[in-house]
Coordinates of C-alpha atoms and ligand atoms in Angstrom, one line a residue:
X1 CA -5.3 -138.0 128.6
X2 CA -4.4 -135.6 125.9
X3 CA -4.9 -137.3 122.5
X4 CA -2.4 -136.9 119.7
X5 CA -3.2 -134.4 116.9
X6 CA -4.9 -135.6 113.8
X7 CA -3.3 -135.0 110.4
X8 CA -5.1 -131.8 109.5
X9 CA -3.8 -131.7 105.9
X10 CA -4.7 -135.2 104.8
X11 CA -6.8 -134.7 101.6
X12 CA -10.3 -136.1 101.4
X13 CA -9.9 -136.6 97.7
X14 CA -13.6 -136.1 97.1
X15 CA -16.4 -133.6 97.7
X16 CA -17.8 -133.8 101.2
X17 CA -21.6 -133.9 101.8
X18 CA -23.0 -131.0 103.9
X19 CA -22.8 -132.7 107.3
X20 CA -19.2 -133.9 106.6
X21 CA -18.2 -130.4 105.6
X22 CA -19.8 -129.0 108.8
X23 CA -18.0 -131.5 110.9
X24 CA -14.7 -130.9 109.2
X25 CA -15.0 -127.2 109.6
X26 CA -15.8 -127.6 113.3
X27 CA -12.7 -129.9 113.6
X28 CA -10.2 -127.8 111.6
X29 CA -11.5 -124.3 111.6
X30 CA -11.1 -121.8 108.9
X31 CA -8.6 -119.2 107.7
X32 CA -9.9 -115.9 106.4
X33 CA -8.5 -114.8 103.0
X34 CA -7.8 -111.1 102.5
X35 CA -10.6 -110.8 99.9
X36 CA -13.2 -111.1 102.8
X37 CA -14.8 -108.1 104.5
X38 CA -16.1 -109.6 107.7
X39 CA -16.7 -106.2 109.3
X40 CA -19.2 -105.4 106.7
X41 CA -20.6 -108.9 105.9
X42 CA -20.5 -111.0 109.1
X43 CA -21.8 -111.2 112.6
X44 CA -19.3 -110.1 115.2
X45 CA -17.1 -112.8 116.9
X46 CA -19.1 -113.2 120.1
X47 CA -17.3 -113.8 123.3
X48 CA -20.1 -115.5 125.0
X49 CA -20.8 -118.4 127.3
X50 CA -18.3 -121.3 127.5
X51 CA -16.7 -120.2 124.2
X52 CA -18.3 -122.4 121.6
X53 CA -19.7 -119.4 119.8
X54 CA -16.3 -117.8 119.5
X55 CA -16.0 -118.3 115.7
X56 CA -17.6 -117.2 112.5
X57 CA -21.3 -117.9 111.8
X58 CA -21.7 -119.6 108.4
X59 CA -24.5 -121.2 106.6
X60 CA -23.9 -124.1 104.1
X61 CA -26.9 -123.5 101.8
X62 CA -29.1 -126.3 100.4
X63 CA -32.5 -127.8 100.7
X64 CA -31.6 -128.3 104.3
X65 CA -29.3 -125.3 105.2
X66 CA -26.7 -126.1 107.8
X67 CA -25.6 -123.4 110.3
X68 CA -22.3 -123.5 112.0
X69 CA -20.0 -121.4 114.1
X70 CA -16.5 -122.1 112.5
X71 CA -13.4 -121.7 114.7
X72 CA -11.2 -118.9 113.5
X73 CA -9.2 -117.5 116.4
X74 CA -8.0 -120.8 117.9
X75 CA -4.4 -121.9 117.2
X76 CA -5.5 -125.0 115.2
X77 CA -7.6 -122.8 112.8
X78 CA -4.4 -121.0 111.7
X79 CA -3.3 -124.4 110.2
X80 CA -6.7 -125.2 108.6
X81 CA -6.8 -126.4 105.0
X82 CA -10.0 -124.4 104.6
X83 CA -10.0 -120.7 103.5
X84 CA -12.9 -118.4 103.3
X85 CA -12.9 -116.3 100.2
X86 CA -15.0 -113.6 98.6
X87 CA -15.2 -113.7 94.8
X88 CA -17.6 -111.7 92.6
X89 CA -19.6 -110.8 95.6
X90 CA -20.1 -114.4 96.8
X91 CA -18.5 -116.2 99.7
X92 CA -17.1 -119.7 99.4
X93 CA -14.9 -122.0 101.4
X94 CA -11.9 -123.5 99.5
X95 CA -10.3 -126.7 100.7
X96 CA -6.8 -125.7 99.6
X97 CA -5.4 -129.3 99.5
X98 CA -8.3 -130.9 97.7
X99 CA -8.9 -127.7 95.6
X100 CA -12.6 -128.1 96.1
X101 CA -14.8 -125.1 96.7
X102 CA -18.0 -125.0 98.7
X103 CA -20.5 -122.2 98.6
X104 CA -21.4 -120.6 101.9
X105 CA -23.5 -117.7 103.1
X106 CA -22.5 -115.3 105.9
X107 CA -25.5 -114.3 107.9
X108 CA -25.2 -110.6 108.5
X109 CA -25.1 -109.0 112.0
X110 CA -28.6 -107.8 112.9
X111 CA -29.1 -104.1 113.3
X112 CA -30.1 -104.5 116.9
X113 CA -26.6 -105.8 117.8
X114 CA -25.3 -102.3 117.7
X115 CA -28.3 -100.6 119.5
X116 CA -28.5 -99.9 123.2
X117 CA -31.2 -100.9 125.7
X118 CA -33.0 -98.2 127.6
X119 CA -30.6 -98.9 130.5
X120 CA -27.7 -98.0 128.1
X121 CA -26.3 -101.6 127.5
X122 CA -25.2 -102.7 124.0
X123 CA -27.9 -105.2 123.0
X124 CA -25.4 -107.8 121.9
X125 CA -24.0 -107.8 125.4
X126 CA -27.4 -109.0 126.6
X127 CA -27.9 -111.8 124.1
X128 CA -26.5 -113.0 120.7
X129 CA -27.8 -115.1 117.9
X130 CA -26.4 -118.6 117.8
X131 CA -27.7 -119.7 114.5
X132 CA -31.3 -118.6 114.4
X133 CA -32.1 -118.5 118.1
X134 CA -31.3 -116.0 120.9
X135 CA -28.8 -117.2 123.5
X136 CA -28.6 -115.3 126.9
X137 CA -26.4 -116.0 129.9
X138 CA -28.1 -115.2 133.2
X139 CA -26.8 -114.6 136.7
X140 CA -23.3 -113.8 137.9
X141 CA -20.2 -115.3 136.4
X142 CA -20.1 -119.0 137.1
X143 CA -19.1 -119.5 140.8
X144 CA -16.6 -122.3 139.8
X145 CA -14.5 -119.4 138.5
X146 CA -14.4 -117.6 141.8
X147 CA -13.3 -120.4 144.1
X148 CA -9.8 -120.6 145.3
X149 CA -8.3 -122.7 143.7
X150 CA -10.6 -122.3 140.6
X151 CA -12.9 -125.2 139.9
X152 CA -14.1 -124.2 136.4
X153 CA -14.5 -126.8 133.7
X154 CA -11.2 -127.0 131.9
X155 CA -12.5 -126.2 128.4
X156 CA -14.6 -123.2 129.5
X157 CA -13.9 -119.4 129.2
X158 CA -17.2 -118.1 130.7
X159 CA -15.3 -116.6 133.6
X160 CA -13.2 -114.5 131.1
X161 CA -16.4 -113.3 129.3
X162 CA -19.1 -112.5 131.7
X163 CA -18.8 -109.0 133.0
X164 CA -15.6 -108.3 131.0
X165 CA -15.4 -105.5 128.3
X166 CA -16.8 -106.7 125.0
X167 CA -18.2 -109.8 126.8
X168 CA -21.6 -110.6 128.3
X169 CA -23.1 -108.2 130.8
X170 CA -23.3 -109.8 134.2
X171 CA -26.7 -109.9 136.0
X172 CA -29.0 -108.7 133.3
X173 CA -32.4 -107.3 134.2
X174 CA -35.7 -108.8 133.0
X175 CA -36.4 -105.4 131.2
X176 CA -33.1 -105.6 129.3
X177 CA -33.7 -109.2 128.3
X178 CA -37.3 -108.4 127.1
X179 CA -36.1 -105.4 125.0
X180 CA -33.5 -107.6 123.3
X181 CA -35.8 -110.5 122.8
X182 CA -38.5 -108.3 121.3
X183 CA -36.0 -106.8 118.9
X184 CA -34.7 -110.3 118.0
X185 CA -38.2 -111.6 117.4
X186 CA -39.3 -108.6 115.3
X187 CA -36.2 -108.1 113.3
X188 CA -34.5 -111.5 113.2
X189 CA -37.5 -113.7 113.4
X190 CA -36.3 -115.8 116.4
X191 CA -38.7 -118.4 117.8
X192 CA -36.5 -119.7 120.7
X193 CA -34.8 -118.0 123.6
X194 CA -32.3 -120.1 125.4
X195 CA -31.2 -119.1 128.9
X196 CA -28.0 -120.5 130.3
X197 CA -26.3 -120.0 133.7
X198 CA -23.1 -121.3 135.2
X199 CA -22.9 -122.5 138.8
X200 CA -25.1 -120.2 140.9
X201 CA -24.7 -122.2 144.1
X202 CA -28.0 -123.9 143.8
X203 CA -30.0 -120.9 142.5
X204 CA -29.8 -121.5 138.8
X205 CA -33.5 -122.3 138.2
X206 CA -34.6 -119.6 140.7
X207 CA -32.6 -117.0 138.7
X208 CA -34.0 -118.1 135.4
X209 CA -37.7 -118.3 136.6
X210 CA -38.7 -114.6 136.2
X211 CA -37.1 -114.5 132.8
X212 CA -38.9 -117.6 131.5
X213 CA -42.3 -116.2 132.6
X214 CA -41.6 -112.7 131.2
X215 CA -40.7 -114.1 127.7
X216 CA -43.8 -116.2 127.7
X217 CA -46.0 -113.3 128.7
X218 CA -44.4 -110.4 126.9
X219 CA -42.7 -111.8 123.8
X220 CA -44.2 -115.2 122.9
X221 CA -41.4 -117.6 122.1
X222 CA -40.2 -121.1 122.9
X223 CA -38.0 -121.0 126.0
X224 CA -35.1 -123.3 127.0
X225 CA -33.2 -123.3 130.2
X226 CA -29.8 -124.8 130.9
X227 CA -28.8 -124.6 134.5
X228 CA -26.6 -126.7 136.8
X229 CA -29.1 -129.4 137.9
X230 CA -31.0 -129.2 141.1
X231 CA -31.5 -132.0 143.6
X232 CA -34.8 -130.5 144.4
X233 CA -36.6 -132.2 141.5
X234 CA -39.9 -130.5 142.2
X235 CA -38.4 -127.3 141.0
X236 CA -38.5 -128.7 137.4
X237 CA -42.3 -128.9 137.8
X238 CA -42.3 -125.3 138.8
X239 CA -40.1 -124.1 135.9
X240 CA -42.3 -126.1 133.5
X241 CA -45.4 -124.4 134.9
X242 CA -43.7 -121.0 134.2
X243 CA -43.7 -122.0 130.5
X244 CA -40.2 -123.5 130.1
X245 CA -40.4 -125.7 126.9
X246 CA -37.0 -127.2 127.0
X247 CA -34.4 -128.1 129.6
X248 CA -30.8 -129.0 128.9
X249 CA -28.2 -130.7 131.1
X250 CA -24.5 -130.1 130.3
X251 CA -22.9 -133.0 132.0
X252 CA -20.2 -133.0 129.2
X253 CA -18.4 -136.3 129.8
X254 CA -19.7 -139.8 130.4
X255 CA -16.5 -141.4 131.7
X256 CA -16.5 -140.8 135.5
X257 CA -12.7 -140.3 135.6
X258 CA -12.7 -137.7 132.9
X259 CA -15.8 -136.0 134.6
X260 CA -13.7 -135.8 137.7
X261 CA -10.5 -134.5 136.1
X262 CA -11.9 -132.0 133.6
X263 CA -15.0 -130.8 135.4
X264 CA -13.6 -130.3 139.0
X265 CA -16.4 -128.0 140.2
X266 CA -19.2 -130.2 138.8
X267 CA -17.5 -133.3 140.3
X268 CA -17.1 -131.7 143.8
X269 CA -20.3 -129.8 144.2
X270 CA -22.9 -131.6 141.9
X271 CA -21.8 -135.1 140.9
X272 CA -22.6 -136.9 137.7
X273 CA -25.5 -138.8 139.3
X274 CA -27.3 -135.5 140.0
X275 CA -27.2 -134.7 136.3
X276 CA -28.5 -138.1 135.5
X277 CA -31.4 -138.0 138.0
X278 CA -32.5 -134.5 137.0
X279 CA -32.3 -135.4 133.3
X280 CA -34.3 -138.6 133.7
X281 CA -36.9 -136.8 135.9
X282 CA -37.3 -133.9 133.4
X283 CA -37.5 -136.2 130.4
X284 CA -40.4 -137.9 132.1
X285 CA -42.0 -134.6 133.0
X286 CA -41.7 -132.8 129.7
X287 CA -41.8 -135.7 127.3
X288 CA -39.6 -137.2 124.6
X289 CA -37.2 -134.8 122.8
X290 CA -37.8 -131.8 125.1
X291 CA -34.8 -132.4 127.3
X292 CA -31.2 -132.4 126.1
X293 CA -28.2 -134.2 127.4
X294 CA -25.3 -132.0 126.4
X295 CA -21.9 -133.7 126.0
X296 CA -18.6 -132.8 124.4
X297 CA -17.0 -135.2 121.9
X298 CA -13.2 -135.2 121.5
X299 CA -12.0 -135.1 125.1
X300 CA -12.9 -138.6 126.5
X301 CA -12.4 -141.9 124.5
X302 CA -14.9 -142.2 121.7
X303 CA -16.4 -145.3 123.3
X304 CA -17.6 -143.2 126.2
X305 CA -19.1 -140.6 123.9
X306 CA -21.0 -143.4 122.0
X307 CA -22.2 -144.8 125.4
X308 CA -23.4 -141.3 126.4
X309 CA -25.4 -141.0 123.1
X310 CA -27.0 -144.3 123.8
X311 CA -27.9 -143.4 127.4
X312 CA -29.3 -139.9 126.5
X313 CA -31.6 -141.2 123.8
X314 CA -32.7 -144.3 125.8
X315 CA -34.1 -142.0 128.4
X316 CA -36.0 -140.1 125.7
X317 CA -33.7 -137.1 125.7
X318 CA -32.2 -135.3 122.7
X319 CA -28.4 -135.7 122.3
X320 CA -26.7 -132.3 122.0
X321 CA -23.1 -133.2 121.1
X322 CA -20.6 -130.4 120.9
X323 CA -17.3 -131.0 119.0
X324 CA -14.6 -130.1 121.5
X325 CA -13.1 -126.7 120.7
X326 CA -9.8 -125.9 122.4
X327 CA -10.8 -122.3 122.9
X328 CA -8.2 -119.6 123.2
X329 CA -7.7 -118.6 126.8
X330 CA -9.0 -121.9 128.2
X331 CA -6.9 -124.4 130.2
X332 CA -7.2 -126.8 127.2
X333 CA -6.2 -124.3 124.5
X334 CA -3.2 -126.4 123.5
X335 CA -5.2 -129.6 123.1
X336 CA -5.7 -130.9 119.5
X337 CA -9.1 -130.5 118.0
X338 CA -10.8 -133.9 117.4
X339 CA -10.3 -135.9 114.3
X340 CA -12.9 -135.7 111.5
X341 CA -13.1 -139.5 111.2
X342 CA -14.0 -139.9 114.9
X343 CA -16.6 -137.2 114.7
X344 CA -18.3 -138.7 111.7
X345 CA -18.7 -142.0 113.7
X346 CA -20.1 -140.0 116.7
X347 CA -22.7 -138.1 114.6
X348 CA -23.7 -141.2 112.7
X349 CA -24.5 -142.8 116.1
X350 CA -26.4 -139.7 117.1
X351 CA -28.8 -140.2 114.1
X352 CA -29.0 -143.9 114.5
X353 CA -29.9 -143.6 118.2
X354 CA -32.5 -140.9 117.5
X355 CA -34.0 -143.4 115.0
X356 CA -33.7 -146.3 117.4
X357 CA -35.5 -144.6 120.3
X358 CA -37.9 -142.5 118.0
X359 CA -36.6 -139.2 119.4
X360 CA -38.5 -136.4 117.6
X361 CA -36.0 -134.1 115.9
X362 CA -36.3 -131.0 113.8
X363 CA -40.0 -130.3 114.7
X364 CA -39.7 -126.8 116.2
X365 CA -40.0 -124.0 113.7
X366 CA -36.9 -122.1 112.6
X367 CA -34.5 -123.3 115.3
X368 CA -31.1 -123.8 113.7
X369 CA -28.3 -124.2 116.2
X370 CA -24.8 -123.1 115.0
X371 CA -22.8 -124.3 118.0
X372 CA -23.3 -128.0 117.4
X373 CA -24.0 -130.5 114.6
X374 CA -27.7 -131.0 115.0
X375 CA -29.2 -134.6 114.8
X376 CA -31.1 -133.4 111.7
X377 CA -27.8 -132.5 110.0
X378 CA -26.5 -136.0 110.7
X379 CA -29.0 -137.6 108.4
X380 CA -26.4 -137.1 105.6
X381 CA -24.2 -139.7 107.4
X382 CA -26.5 -142.7 107.6
X383 CA -27.5 -145.4 105.2
X384 CA -30.8 -145.1 103.4
X385 CA -32.5 -148.2 105.0
X386 CA -36.3 -148.9 105.3
X387 CA -35.9 -147.8 109.0
X388 CA -34.5 -144.5 107.9
X389 CA -37.4 -143.8 105.6
X390 CA -40.0 -144.9 108.2
X391 CA -38.4 -142.6 110.8
X392 CA -38.4 -139.7 108.3
X393 CA -42.1 -140.4 107.5
X394 CA -43.0 -140.3 111.3
X395 CA -41.1 -137.0 111.7
X396 CA -42.9 -135.4 108.8
X397 CA -46.3 -136.4 110.3
X398 CA -45.2 -135.2 113.8
X399 CA -43.9 -131.9 112.3
X400 CA -47.4 -131.2 110.8
X401 CA -49.1 -131.8 114.1
X402 CA -46.5 -129.9 116.1
X403 CA -46.9 -126.9 113.8
X404 CA -50.4 -126.2 115.4
X405 CA -49.0 -126.4 119.0
X406 CA -46.0 -124.2 118.2
X407 CA -48.2 -121.6 116.5
X408 CA -49.9 -121.1 119.9
X409 CA -46.6 -121.1 121.8
X410 CA -45.3 -118.2 119.7
X411 CA -48.1 -115.9 121.0
X412 CA -47.7 -114.1 124.3
X413 CA -49.8 -115.7 127.0
X414 CA -50.6 -115.3 130.6
X415 CA -48.8 -117.6 133.0
X416 CA -50.5 -118.3 136.4
X417 CA -47.5 -119.6 138.3
X418 CA -45.5 -117.2 140.5
X419 CA -41.9 -116.7 139.3
X420 CA -40.7 -114.4 142.1
X421 CA -41.1 -116.8 145.0
X422 CA -39.8 -120.3 144.9
X423 CA -42.8 -122.5 145.9
X424 CA -42.4 -124.7 148.9
X425 CA -41.6 -128.4 148.1
X426 CA -44.5 -130.7 148.1
X427 CA -45.3 -131.9 151.6
X428 CA -44.1 -135.5 151.0
X429 CA -40.7 -134.3 149.7
X430 CA -38.0 -132.9 151.9
X431 CA -35.5 -130.7 149.9
X432 CA -31.9 -131.9 149.7
X433 CA -29.7 -129.9 152.1
Ligands
SF4_501 S1 -20.3 -124.9 134.8 FE1 -18.4 -125.2 133.7 S2 -18.9 -124.9 131.5 FE2 -20.6 -124.0 132.7 S3 -20.0 -121.8 133.0 FE3 -19.2 -123.0 134.8 S4 -17.1 -123.5 134.3 FE4 -18.1 -123.0 132.4

């Protein structure tokens, strides 16, 4: 059910803390004042993946800098009370109702964005920075877009991007991806490469496998994979042996009715249970905090979102919560963006649940994600209780120990497992048909 639009122009009447500002910018978007020179100063507006990275990359500076991709092109952003301005060579965001200004930094487009691979492809059509990591879509355009009638997730625009002019190149080669990842590591200091595929008719992990191995052997970076889940759970052991450090599962909506209505392809061909089983299996396999459950807040009732956060953290996974963006061109482009107040409740719960289940957050070096409010950002939203300080102390100790492990992971290393041939399932397991 489409919710009613929040009052975008209600004043806050006070200065927001950095996490509140991040959330409000995600919810309301930003207008660009004529003083700005985005062509010179900003990263291009990337038409990539499901569309969450369609906006302007910004950093809210501070002891804990916060990265975000602020909506600009969507209809609701044109009504935003926030305006980006350039004055005396510095950018800031002005809340035009509260008349409060917030300093921001625009990360520049890296030089490699406008270079070409040896095969003649613009490098930013292979991968783009989403915060401080490299995001790459693999495989053909999601098959949910090619069915008749279409079965794509209603919020998504991947089918309009992949393979289209100015969008992602379809079916990248390992060589192209390696060239871009090496440039991104050398020039932009990335430590994490995240592969994502849409529905590849059961071959998502198989498609990602050679890329995972190549990054580990030739580049030396942490690698994450987000693919439609497989019922052949043994394939997760295989992808882990190839060096995959992180797996994410975009099941989006907890409420089964909303799952069915807004994710018709996932409902018909995969099923929510398959996401849950794969996520639980992988969380056991890789360990706490190395699997993400990805959900969208702002489509289903907030109680369902809070239940999802509780479930994800209870199984030891990391809650990656996207604030719903009614992206231009998607079937939901006329939906309202979620309310700030609801999203504050959601992200407060994210931090509280990470604390409750001791989920390790913020340990990996230099991974700032601009597409979502990270659990580490959400610490600005919770009360300073003894439990908060105890959790922060544990994280600080874990971060020190993790630094040694990550140092090794960032060096290229030989991988023994074979990526080109899907291994047969263990004898006692019969693959799902
Ligand atoms: S699975 Fe859904 S969100 Fe992912 S690419 Fe396909 S249609 Fe888009």
